[in-house]
mmCIF file of C-alpha atoms in Angstrom:
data_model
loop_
_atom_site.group_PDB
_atom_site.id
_atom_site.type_symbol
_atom_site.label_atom_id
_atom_site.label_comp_id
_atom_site.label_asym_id
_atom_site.label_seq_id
_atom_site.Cartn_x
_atom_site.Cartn_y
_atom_site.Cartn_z
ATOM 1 C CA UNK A 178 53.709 139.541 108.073
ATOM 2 C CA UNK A 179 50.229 140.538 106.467
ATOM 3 C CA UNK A 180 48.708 143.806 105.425
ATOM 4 C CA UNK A 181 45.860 144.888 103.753
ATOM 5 C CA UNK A 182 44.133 147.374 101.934
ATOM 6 C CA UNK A 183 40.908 147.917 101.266
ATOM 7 C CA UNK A 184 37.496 150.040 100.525
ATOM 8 C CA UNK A 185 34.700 150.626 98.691
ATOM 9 C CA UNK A 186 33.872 153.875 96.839
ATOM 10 C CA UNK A 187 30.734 155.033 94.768
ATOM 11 C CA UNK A 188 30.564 154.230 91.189
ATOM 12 C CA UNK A 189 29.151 154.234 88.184
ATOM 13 C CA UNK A 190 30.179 153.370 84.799
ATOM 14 C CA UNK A 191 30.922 156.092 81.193
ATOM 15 C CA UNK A 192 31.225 153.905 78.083
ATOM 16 C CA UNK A 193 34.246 151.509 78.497
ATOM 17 C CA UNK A 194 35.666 153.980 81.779
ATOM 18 C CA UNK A 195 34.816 153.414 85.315
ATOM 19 C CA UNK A 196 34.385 156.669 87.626
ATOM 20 C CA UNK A 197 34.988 156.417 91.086
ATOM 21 C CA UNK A 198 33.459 159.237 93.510
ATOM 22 C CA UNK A 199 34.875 160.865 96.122
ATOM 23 C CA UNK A 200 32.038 160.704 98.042
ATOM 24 C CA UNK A 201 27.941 159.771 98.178
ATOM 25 C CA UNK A 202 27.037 163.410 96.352
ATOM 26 C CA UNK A 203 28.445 161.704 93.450
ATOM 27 C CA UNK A 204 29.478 165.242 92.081
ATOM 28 C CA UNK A 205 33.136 165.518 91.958
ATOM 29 C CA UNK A 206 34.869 162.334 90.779
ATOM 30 C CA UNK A 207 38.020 160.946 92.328
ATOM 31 C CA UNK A 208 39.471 159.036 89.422
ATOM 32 C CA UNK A 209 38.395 157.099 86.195
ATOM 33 C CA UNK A 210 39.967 153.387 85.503
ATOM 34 C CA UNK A 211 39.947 152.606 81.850
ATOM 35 C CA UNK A 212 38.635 149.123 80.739
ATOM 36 C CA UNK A 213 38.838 147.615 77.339
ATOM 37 C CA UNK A 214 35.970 146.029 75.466
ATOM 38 C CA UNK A 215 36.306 142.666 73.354
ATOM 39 C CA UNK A 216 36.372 143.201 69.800
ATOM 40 C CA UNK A 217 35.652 139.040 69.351
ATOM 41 C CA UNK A 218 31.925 138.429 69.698
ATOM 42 C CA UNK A 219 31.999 135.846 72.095
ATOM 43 C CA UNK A 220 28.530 133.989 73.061
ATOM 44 C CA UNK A 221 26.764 137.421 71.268
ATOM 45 C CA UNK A 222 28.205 139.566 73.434
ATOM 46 C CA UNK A 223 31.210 141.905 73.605
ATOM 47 C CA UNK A 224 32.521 142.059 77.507
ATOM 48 C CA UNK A 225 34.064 145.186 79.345
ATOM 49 C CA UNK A 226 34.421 145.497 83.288
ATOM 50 C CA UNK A 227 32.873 148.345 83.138
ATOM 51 C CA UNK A 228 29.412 146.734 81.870
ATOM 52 C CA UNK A 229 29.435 145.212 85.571
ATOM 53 C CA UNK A 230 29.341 149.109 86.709
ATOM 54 C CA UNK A 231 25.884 150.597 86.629
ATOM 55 C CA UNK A 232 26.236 153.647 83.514
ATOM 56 C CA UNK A 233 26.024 157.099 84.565
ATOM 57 C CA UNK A 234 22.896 158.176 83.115
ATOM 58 C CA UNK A 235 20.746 154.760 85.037
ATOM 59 C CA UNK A 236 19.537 156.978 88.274
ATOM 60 C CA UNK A 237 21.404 154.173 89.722
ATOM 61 C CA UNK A 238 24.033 154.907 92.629
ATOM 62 C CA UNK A 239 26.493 151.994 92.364
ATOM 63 C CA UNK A 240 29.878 150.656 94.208
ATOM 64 C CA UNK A 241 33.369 149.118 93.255
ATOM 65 C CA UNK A 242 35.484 148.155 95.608
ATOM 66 C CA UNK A 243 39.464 148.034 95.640
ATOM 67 C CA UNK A 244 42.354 146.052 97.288
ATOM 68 C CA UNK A 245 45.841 145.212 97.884
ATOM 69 C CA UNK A 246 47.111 142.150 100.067
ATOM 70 C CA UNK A 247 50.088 140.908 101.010
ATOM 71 C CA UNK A 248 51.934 138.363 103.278
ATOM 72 C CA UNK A 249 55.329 138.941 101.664
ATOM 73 C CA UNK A 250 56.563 141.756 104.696
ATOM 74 C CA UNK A 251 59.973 140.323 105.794
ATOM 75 C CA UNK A 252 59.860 137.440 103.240
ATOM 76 C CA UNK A 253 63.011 138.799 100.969
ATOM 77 C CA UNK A 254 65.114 139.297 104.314
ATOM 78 C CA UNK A 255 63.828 135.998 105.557
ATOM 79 C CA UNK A 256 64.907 134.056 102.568
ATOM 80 C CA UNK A 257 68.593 136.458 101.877
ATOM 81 C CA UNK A 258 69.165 134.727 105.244
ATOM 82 C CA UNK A 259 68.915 131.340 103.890
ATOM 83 C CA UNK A 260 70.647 132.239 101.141
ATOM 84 C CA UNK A 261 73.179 133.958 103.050
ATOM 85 C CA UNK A 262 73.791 129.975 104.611
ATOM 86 C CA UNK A 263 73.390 128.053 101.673
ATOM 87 C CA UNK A 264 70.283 126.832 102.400
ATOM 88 C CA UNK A 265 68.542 127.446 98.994
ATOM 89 C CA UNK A 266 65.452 124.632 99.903
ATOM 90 C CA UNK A 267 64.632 127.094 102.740
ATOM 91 C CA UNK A 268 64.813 130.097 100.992
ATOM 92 C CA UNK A 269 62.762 128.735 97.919
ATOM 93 C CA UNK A 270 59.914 127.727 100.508
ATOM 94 C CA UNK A 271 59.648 131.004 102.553
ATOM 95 C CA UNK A 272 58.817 132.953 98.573
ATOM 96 C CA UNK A 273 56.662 129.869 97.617
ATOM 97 C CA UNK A 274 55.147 129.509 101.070
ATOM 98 C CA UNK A 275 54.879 133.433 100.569
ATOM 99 C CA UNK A 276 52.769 133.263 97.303
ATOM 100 C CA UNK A 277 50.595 130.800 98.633
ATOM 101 C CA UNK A 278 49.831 133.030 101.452
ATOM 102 C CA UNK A 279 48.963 135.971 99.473
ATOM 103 C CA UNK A 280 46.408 134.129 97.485
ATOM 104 C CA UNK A 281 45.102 132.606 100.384
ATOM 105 C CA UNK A 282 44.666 136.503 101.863
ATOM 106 C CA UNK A 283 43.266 138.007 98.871
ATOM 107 C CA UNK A 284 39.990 135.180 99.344
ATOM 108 C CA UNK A 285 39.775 136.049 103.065
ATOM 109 C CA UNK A 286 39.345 139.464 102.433
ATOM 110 C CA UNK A 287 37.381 139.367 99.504
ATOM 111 C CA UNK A 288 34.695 136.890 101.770
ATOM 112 C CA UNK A 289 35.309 139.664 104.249
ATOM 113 C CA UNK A 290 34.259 142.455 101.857
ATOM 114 C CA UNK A 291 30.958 140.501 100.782
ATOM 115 C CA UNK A 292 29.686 140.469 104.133
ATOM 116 C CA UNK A 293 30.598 144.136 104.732
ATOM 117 C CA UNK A 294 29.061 144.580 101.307
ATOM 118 C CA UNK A 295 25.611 142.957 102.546
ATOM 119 C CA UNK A 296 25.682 139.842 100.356
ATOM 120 C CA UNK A 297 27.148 137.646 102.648
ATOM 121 C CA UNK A 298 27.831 134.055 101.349
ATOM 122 C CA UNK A 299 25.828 131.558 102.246
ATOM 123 C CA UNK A 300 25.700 129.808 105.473
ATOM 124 C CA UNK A 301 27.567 126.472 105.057
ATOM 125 C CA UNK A 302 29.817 127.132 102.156
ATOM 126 C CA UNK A 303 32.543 124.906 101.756
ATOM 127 C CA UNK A 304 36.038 125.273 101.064
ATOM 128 C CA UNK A 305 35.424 123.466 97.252
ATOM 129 C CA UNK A 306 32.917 125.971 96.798
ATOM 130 C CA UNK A 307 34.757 128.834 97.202
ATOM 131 C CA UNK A 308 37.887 127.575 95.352
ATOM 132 C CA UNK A 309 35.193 127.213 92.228
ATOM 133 C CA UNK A 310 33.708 130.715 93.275
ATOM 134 C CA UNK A 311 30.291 129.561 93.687
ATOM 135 C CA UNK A 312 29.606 132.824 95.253
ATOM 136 C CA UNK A 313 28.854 136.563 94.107
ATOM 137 C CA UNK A 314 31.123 139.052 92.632
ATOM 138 C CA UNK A 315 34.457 139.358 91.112
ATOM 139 C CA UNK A 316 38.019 140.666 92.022
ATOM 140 C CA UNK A 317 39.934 141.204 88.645
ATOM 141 C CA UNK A 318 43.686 141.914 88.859
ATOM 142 C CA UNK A 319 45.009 144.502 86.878
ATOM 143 C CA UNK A 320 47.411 142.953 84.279
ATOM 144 C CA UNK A 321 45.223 139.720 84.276
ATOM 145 C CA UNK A 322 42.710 138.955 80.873
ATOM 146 C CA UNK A 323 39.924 141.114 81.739
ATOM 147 C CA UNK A 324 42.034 144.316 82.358
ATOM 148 C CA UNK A 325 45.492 143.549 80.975
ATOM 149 C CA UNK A 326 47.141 147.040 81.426
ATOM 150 C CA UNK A 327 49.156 146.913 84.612
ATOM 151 C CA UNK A 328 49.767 150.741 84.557
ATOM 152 C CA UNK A 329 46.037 151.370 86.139
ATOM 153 C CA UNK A 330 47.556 149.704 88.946
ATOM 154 C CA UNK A 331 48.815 153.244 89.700
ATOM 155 C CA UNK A 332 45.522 154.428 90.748
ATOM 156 C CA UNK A 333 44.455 151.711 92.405
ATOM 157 C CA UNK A 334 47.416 152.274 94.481
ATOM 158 C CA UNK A 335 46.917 155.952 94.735
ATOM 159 C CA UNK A 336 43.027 155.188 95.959
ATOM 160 C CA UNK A 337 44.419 152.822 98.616
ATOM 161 C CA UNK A 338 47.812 154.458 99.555
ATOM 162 C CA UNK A 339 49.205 150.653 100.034
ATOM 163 C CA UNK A 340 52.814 151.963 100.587
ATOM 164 C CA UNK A 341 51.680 153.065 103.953
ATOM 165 C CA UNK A 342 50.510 149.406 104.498
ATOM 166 C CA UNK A 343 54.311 147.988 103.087
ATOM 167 C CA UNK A 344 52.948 147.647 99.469
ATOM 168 C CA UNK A 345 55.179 149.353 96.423
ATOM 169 C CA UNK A 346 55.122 149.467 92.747
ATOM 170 C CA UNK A 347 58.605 148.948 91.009
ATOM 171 C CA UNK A 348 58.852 151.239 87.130
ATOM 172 C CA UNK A 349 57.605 148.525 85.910
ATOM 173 C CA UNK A 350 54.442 148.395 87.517
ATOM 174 C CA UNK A 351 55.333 144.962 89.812
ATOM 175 C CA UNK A 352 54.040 144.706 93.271
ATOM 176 C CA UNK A 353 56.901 144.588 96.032
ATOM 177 C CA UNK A 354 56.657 142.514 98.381
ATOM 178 C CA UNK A 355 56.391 139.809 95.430
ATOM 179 C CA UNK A 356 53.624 137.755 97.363
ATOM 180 C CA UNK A 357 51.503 140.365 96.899
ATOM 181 C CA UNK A 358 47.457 140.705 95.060
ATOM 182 C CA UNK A 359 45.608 143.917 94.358
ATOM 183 C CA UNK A 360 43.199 144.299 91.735
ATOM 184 C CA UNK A 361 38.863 145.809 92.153
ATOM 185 C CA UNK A 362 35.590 144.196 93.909
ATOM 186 C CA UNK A 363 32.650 143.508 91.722
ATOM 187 C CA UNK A 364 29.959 143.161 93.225
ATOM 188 C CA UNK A 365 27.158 142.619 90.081
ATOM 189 C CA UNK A 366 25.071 139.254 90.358
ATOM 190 C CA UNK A 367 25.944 138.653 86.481
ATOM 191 C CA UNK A 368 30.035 139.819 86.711
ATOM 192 C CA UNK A 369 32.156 136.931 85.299
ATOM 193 C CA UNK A 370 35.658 136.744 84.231
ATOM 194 C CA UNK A 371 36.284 136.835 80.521
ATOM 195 C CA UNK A 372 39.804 137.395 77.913
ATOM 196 C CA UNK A 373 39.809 140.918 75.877
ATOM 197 C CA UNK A 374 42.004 139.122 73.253
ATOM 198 C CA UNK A 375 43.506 140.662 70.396
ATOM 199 C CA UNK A 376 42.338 144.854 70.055
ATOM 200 C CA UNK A 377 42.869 146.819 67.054
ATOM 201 C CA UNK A 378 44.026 150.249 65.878
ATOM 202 C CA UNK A 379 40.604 152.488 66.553
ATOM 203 C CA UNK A 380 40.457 150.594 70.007
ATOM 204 C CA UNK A 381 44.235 151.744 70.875
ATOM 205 C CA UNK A 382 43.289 155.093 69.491
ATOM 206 C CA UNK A 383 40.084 155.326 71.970
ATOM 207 C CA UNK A 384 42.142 153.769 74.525
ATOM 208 C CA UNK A 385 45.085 156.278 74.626
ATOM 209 C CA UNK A 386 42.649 159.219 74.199
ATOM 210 C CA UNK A 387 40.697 158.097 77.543
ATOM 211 C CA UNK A 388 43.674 157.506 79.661
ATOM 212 C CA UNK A 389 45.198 160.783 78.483
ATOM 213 C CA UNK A 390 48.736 158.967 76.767
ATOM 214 C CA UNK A 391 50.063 158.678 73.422
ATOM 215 C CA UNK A 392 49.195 155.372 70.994
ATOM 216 C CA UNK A 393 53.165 155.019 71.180
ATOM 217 C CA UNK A 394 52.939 154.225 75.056
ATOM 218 C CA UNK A 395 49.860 152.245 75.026
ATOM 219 C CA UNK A 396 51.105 150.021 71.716
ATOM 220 C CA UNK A 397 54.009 149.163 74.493
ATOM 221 C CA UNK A 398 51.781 148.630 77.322
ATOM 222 C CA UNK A 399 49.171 146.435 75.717
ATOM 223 C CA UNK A 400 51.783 144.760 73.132
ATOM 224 C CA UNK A 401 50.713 141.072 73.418
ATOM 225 C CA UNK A 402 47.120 142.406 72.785
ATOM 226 C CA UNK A 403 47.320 144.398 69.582
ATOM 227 C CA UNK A 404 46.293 142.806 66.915
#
């Protein structure tokens, strides 16, 4: 089985934070996800998601969107019942089958949201197309190279409520159902994806101060990225 979701909330961007509104006033703000900058000039330019987010002090109302998909409802029972006759070819193919379905999903939807957006794609497009994403707008993953802490998955799945939809979070910040895909909608013209790399010490320091945790327990989320 499949569920979804999904919406779009006002935006704009505060240094290397995103701020979500709760509503078009754009006075009283719902949450903040915290984005990392590269610290690696790469082609004269250091990236964050949140330069895809118009800033604050522009005049200019913007939009993020956010998401959660998955066809993995009923998989793990499905496949225990394979299991449960030896069939482990079976079982293997309902989580693969799963997986594939999920990824699958998370395009649909994000097509979906770009009409609903107003920048529908273009009349025509072909499958090849949108496998290279020849069309507009991102949908980073949280935990993925552009915004490699998983923990802001929390808010996302505060924002969303995707446990009413079947969707969970396990300690360690894994979706359950494993064939599963959440992460934000971009909808800039320029938005690409790009690695933050390696970040050093004044970058944790900044890092821990804007998400409100200690250095200790964002060395240990962002380990394979500390310099």
């Amino acid at each position: 089985q499949a569920n979804v979701a999904y919406g779009l909330w006002p935006a704009n961007s505060e240094g290397d934070d995103i701020i979500l509104y709760e509503d078009e006033k754009r006075a009283d703000e719902l949450l903040r996800f915290s984005m990392l900058r590269q610290q690696k000039i790469r082609k004269g330019v250091t990236l964050s998601l949140s330069d895809f987010i118009a800033p604050k002090d522009s005049g200019i109302g913007d939009y993020i969107g956010a998401f959660a998909v998955t066809t993995g409802i009923n998989a793990e029972e499905l496949a225990k019942k394979y299991e449960k006759d030896n069939d482990d070819y079976n079982a293997i193919m309902v989580k693969a089958i799963a997986d594939r379905l999920a990824e699958a999903f998370a395009e649909l939807m994000h097509q979906k949201v770009r009409h609903e957006w107003g920048f529908p794609d273009e009349k025509g497009i072909m499958n090849e197309e949108l496998i290279k994403e020849k069309y507009r707008g991102i949908r980073p993953a949280f935990g993925y190279p552009a915004c490699p802490d998983h923990s802001e998955k929390e808010k996302l799945f505060d924002i969303l409520d995707a446990p009413s939809v079947g969707i969970n979070l396990t300690e360690n910040y894994s979706m359950f159902p494993a064939a599963s895909v959440s992460g934000l909608y971009f909808s800039n013209e320029k938005s690409r994806y790009f690695t933050v790399g390696r970040i050093n010490q004044s970058q944790v320091s900044d890092y821990a101060s804007r998400k409100g945790e200690t250095e200790q327990k964002i060395k240990l989320l962002l380990g394979s990225n500390l310099s």
